Amino acid sequence: MSVDTGGKVILREHFHQAAWNEPLIVELGRAGRRGVVPPDAGEELRSQVGDVLGGTPVGLRRRQPPVLPELSQPEVVRHYTRLSQMVLANNVAVNLGLGTTTMKYNPLINEVLSRSPKLTELHPAQDESTVQGILELLYRFGEMLSEISGMDRFTFQPAGGSQGILANALMMRAHHAANGQASQRDEVITTIFSHPANAAAPATIGFKVITLYPGREGYPELDALKRAVSERTAGLMITNPEDTGIFNPQIAEFVRVVHDAGGLCAYDQANANGILGVTRARDAGFDMCQFNLHKTFSVPHGCMGGAVGATGVQKDLTAFLPSPTVEFDGSRYYLDSRRPASVGAIRSGLGNVQSVLKAYAWVRSLGAEGLREAAHMAVLNNNYLAAKVTAIRGASLSFADENPTRRLEQARYSWERLAAETGVHTMDVHNRMIDFGVQGYFTSHHPWLVPEPFTLEPAESYTQEELDEFAAVLERVADEAYSDPETVKTAPHRSTAAAPVPRAQEHPAMTWRAFQELRRQGLV
Amino acid sequence: MKLGLIVNPIAGMGGSVGLKGTDGRKVIRQARTLGAVPRAPARATATLEELVRVGAEFELLTCAGAMGEASALACHLTPTVVYRPASIETTAEDTRRAAREMRKLAVDLILFAGGDGTARDVHEAVGGDVPALGIPAGVKIHSAVFAVSPRAAGDLLAGFLRGRIGTMREAEVMDVDEAAYRRGQLATRLFGYLRVPYDPQLVQGAKVRSRSDDTAAEELARSVVARMDRETLYVVGPGTTTRRIMTLMGLESTLLGVDVILDGQVLALDVAERDLLRLVRDHPRARIIVTPIGGQGFLFGRGNQQISGRVVRAVGIQNVVVVATPGKLASLGGRPFLVDTDDEELNRTLAGFIAVTTGDRQEAIYAVGHGSGNAG
């Protein structure tokens, strides 16, 4: 328990996570068991309907029924409830260590709103006249994000940050194609501390990717960018602040250099939680940007299911936005799909509109001043935590020697000294932390430029006591590393984190069937 | 597991008294006269202590006295002595003989305490046949076969003995010409590669172990080969990354030397500067493919002196192709590349930023410093 004890943090020494030894669902149940047995349709109905499979082409019909789990309803309920108890979810554990992911509170009231039949009973293919409400919401939220970013139009179709970045890369290419320069401008510039999607997404559509490495102060030098730009430059795709929490103070100069070379600039705002209402993408000259509603705007993270990469552009680029766009003619809202310059649909429908609804509700509940206050609180929380973490033996803040400026909403630290002095590595610390009932931390995207990294992002919704508890857990584990390293290296002891299947890394299996095949071949 | 331990008791003795290395009996006597004491045995003990502390199980084979036995006894281990030096004044030949004996006895890994010279001796004796790991105890550590500290060596070794670390990397064995070094000149040579346990945790996390740097290196080599131009001379510098290019093309290559190819065929192997200048003069279109060498990231001036300033100038700076995987760049820990050719003006010109091919249609812009690194 962590209660007010006059500043002293009492760790959860007796925490123990539920361990159910639960098999996979495909290993449960028994042949023939059913959770739901539909009633027989009856002779009359069968004769009326006829052969229901008759219209299905032979080639599309299964030859054998799928090998599905066969369980009763209570077995299914117990199985998934047990699994849910074996994770340190956002609503159970203090979860401020997953830097770059902005794990803030997801207001429960917004779950209620999004489960209203007014939304759940809608269908993407409904006539526009019957979905005016949700179209209005999408249109108005686009206006809000335009105000927040300085852009002119937004789309909510991309179902995640990487799709939003892909949309930006596609629009970049479409812009150069419109100027007859698509084949000439085939290089995208990014930085190693930007989110990896800024390199991956343009690469998937054929761009060559040039990555800038950080200078001594933790962000790339302007001269490195000047070395990278040329008449081949399609654009810059960059995160700022980068994953180190360091805001590139020369960002406007970066944009100018790329513009001078004829390129466009896309701002990945995945790390926007510390700059909402403080600085705007367009004011630094950016041409396009993307926000992750599932990070900055309080929407739960959803494994590409519930995520939204809200993508915005300045007015010269609106023609290239994915289709359809939501338009307003002064009296009614409608979808515009006749947009010949558009890069096309990034995904079906209008995107994860239930997530847009949650983000809209969050923004409306805070208002403009509230957003700015959230950003300030996130930065304050981060710097309060940084002061505590850097005081821990063996820990250090990356680039602090050359760049002592405050970090924004997150910071990347290093256990390099701890590892050298104790042999305890960053993943060992991570595995031990969860024994104290807090969620583990994120290390770093790859490659690890900062050795033995960990990245913390205490968003605005954590209390001072929670920050204190998290720091105290880190301090405790670091102390253990010096006094009793084996306890740390063999952790977790009170948690249920699963050990990976041996050799699974060499032979990853993405499905149960693929796993069985590998097992048959003796590869795992 | 059978672990072989070789301690070079005189390694590192020169450093404390301002001598650069201890190769040669005269220097050792000079060092002793100046008051130098052995440091390698204690450092070997520190590594063994780490193994004992974590409860690693192993059978220890070592050499008599200060060449290993003393270090083992100091932490209450009872080793099997498999080699006895003829004299208390041990020599490089003792290291080589001990290493050969250990290979014969099928040890799983040779742990050695010393410096670059010791690494060279182990390499000369067993090459890549037996995995090895260096405990840093010498004056000169240019080779990439050493752990960062005795304790880190123990940590790495514990992982190896427990089977947690099964991957090996080829690490450079480098050494300087000590006579020149003592005169204040630095000439480093690449002598070969030892197979060293590779802990991905040191540079890469568990998340991407499936996509190892090995895969990245393979992809990098493929993309370089795919983009080679015809009627263009390629001067290929030493290094595992560049050797992979040659292997992929089905070409013979010299591991440590500079090779020259043209239109998919070997034109010359292990060439000297003079040959390079002649070949480059005869072929108007030429490129140089280099990869940073060793832990310090030298592009030119260490291990590839054949590609001299004159050669680089003749080929043209714009025709220098630097190749390195992202993992290799990360392993430099933020330090810039270094260039130290015989042409100071060229060094200054190369300083700044350079494009590095890191994969298929992937480049990095990386800083280049110039100077002799930490040679002093």
Coordinates of C-alpha atoms in Angstrom, one line a residue, chain A residues 99-100 193-195 217-219 239-249 271-275 378-379 382-383 386 397-399 403-413 450 454-458:
Chain A
G99 CA 7.8 5.8 -22.3
T100 CA 6.9 6.8 -25.8
F193 CA 15.4 8.7 -32.1
S194 CA 12.2 9.4 -34.0
H195 CA 9.6 6.6 -33.8
E217 CA 23.5 17.1 -27.1
G218 CA 21.2 14.2 -28.0
Y219 CA 19.6 15.5 -31.2
T239 CA 9.4 13.1 -34.0
N240 CA 9.9 16.0 -31.7
P241 CA 10.6 15.9 -28.8
E242 CA 12.4 12.7 -29.7
D243 CA 12.2 9.5 -27.5
T244 CA 14.9 11.0 -25.3
G245 CA 12.4 13.7 -24.2
I246 CA 14.8 16.2 -25.7
F247 CA 13.1 18.9 -27.8
N248 CA 15.2 19.8 -30.9
P249 CA 15.5 23.5 -30.5
N271 CA 5.3 12.6 -28.3
A272 CA 2.9 15.6 -28.2
N273 CA 1.8 15.2 -24.6
G274 CA 4.2 17.9 -23.3
I275 CA 3.5 20.5 -26.0
A378 CA 3.0 16.0 -17.8
V379 CA 6.2 18.0 -18.1
N382 CA 8.5 14.0 -15.8
N383 CA 11.0 16.4 -14.3
A386 CA 13.8 12.6 -13.3
L397 CA 19.9 10.4 -17.7
S398 CA 21.0 10.0 -21.3
F399 CA 23.0 13.0 -22.8
N403 CA 22.7 18.6 -22.5
P404 CA 21.5 19.4 -18.9
T405 CA 18.3 21.1 -20.2
R406 CA 15.0 19.8 -18.8
R407 CA 13.3 17.0 -20.7
L408 CA 9.7 17.4 -21.8
E409 CA 7.1 14.7 -21.1
Q410 CA 9.4 11.7 -21.1
A411 CA 13.1 10.8 -20.6
R412 CA 15.5 8.1 -21.5
Y413 CA 17.7 6.8 -18.8
V450 CA 21.8 4.5 -25.1
F454 CA 14.9 2.6 -19.9
T455 CA 12.3 5.2 -20.9
L456 CA 9.8 6.7 -18.5
E457 CA 6.8 8.9 -19.3
P458 CA 4.7 9.9 -16.3

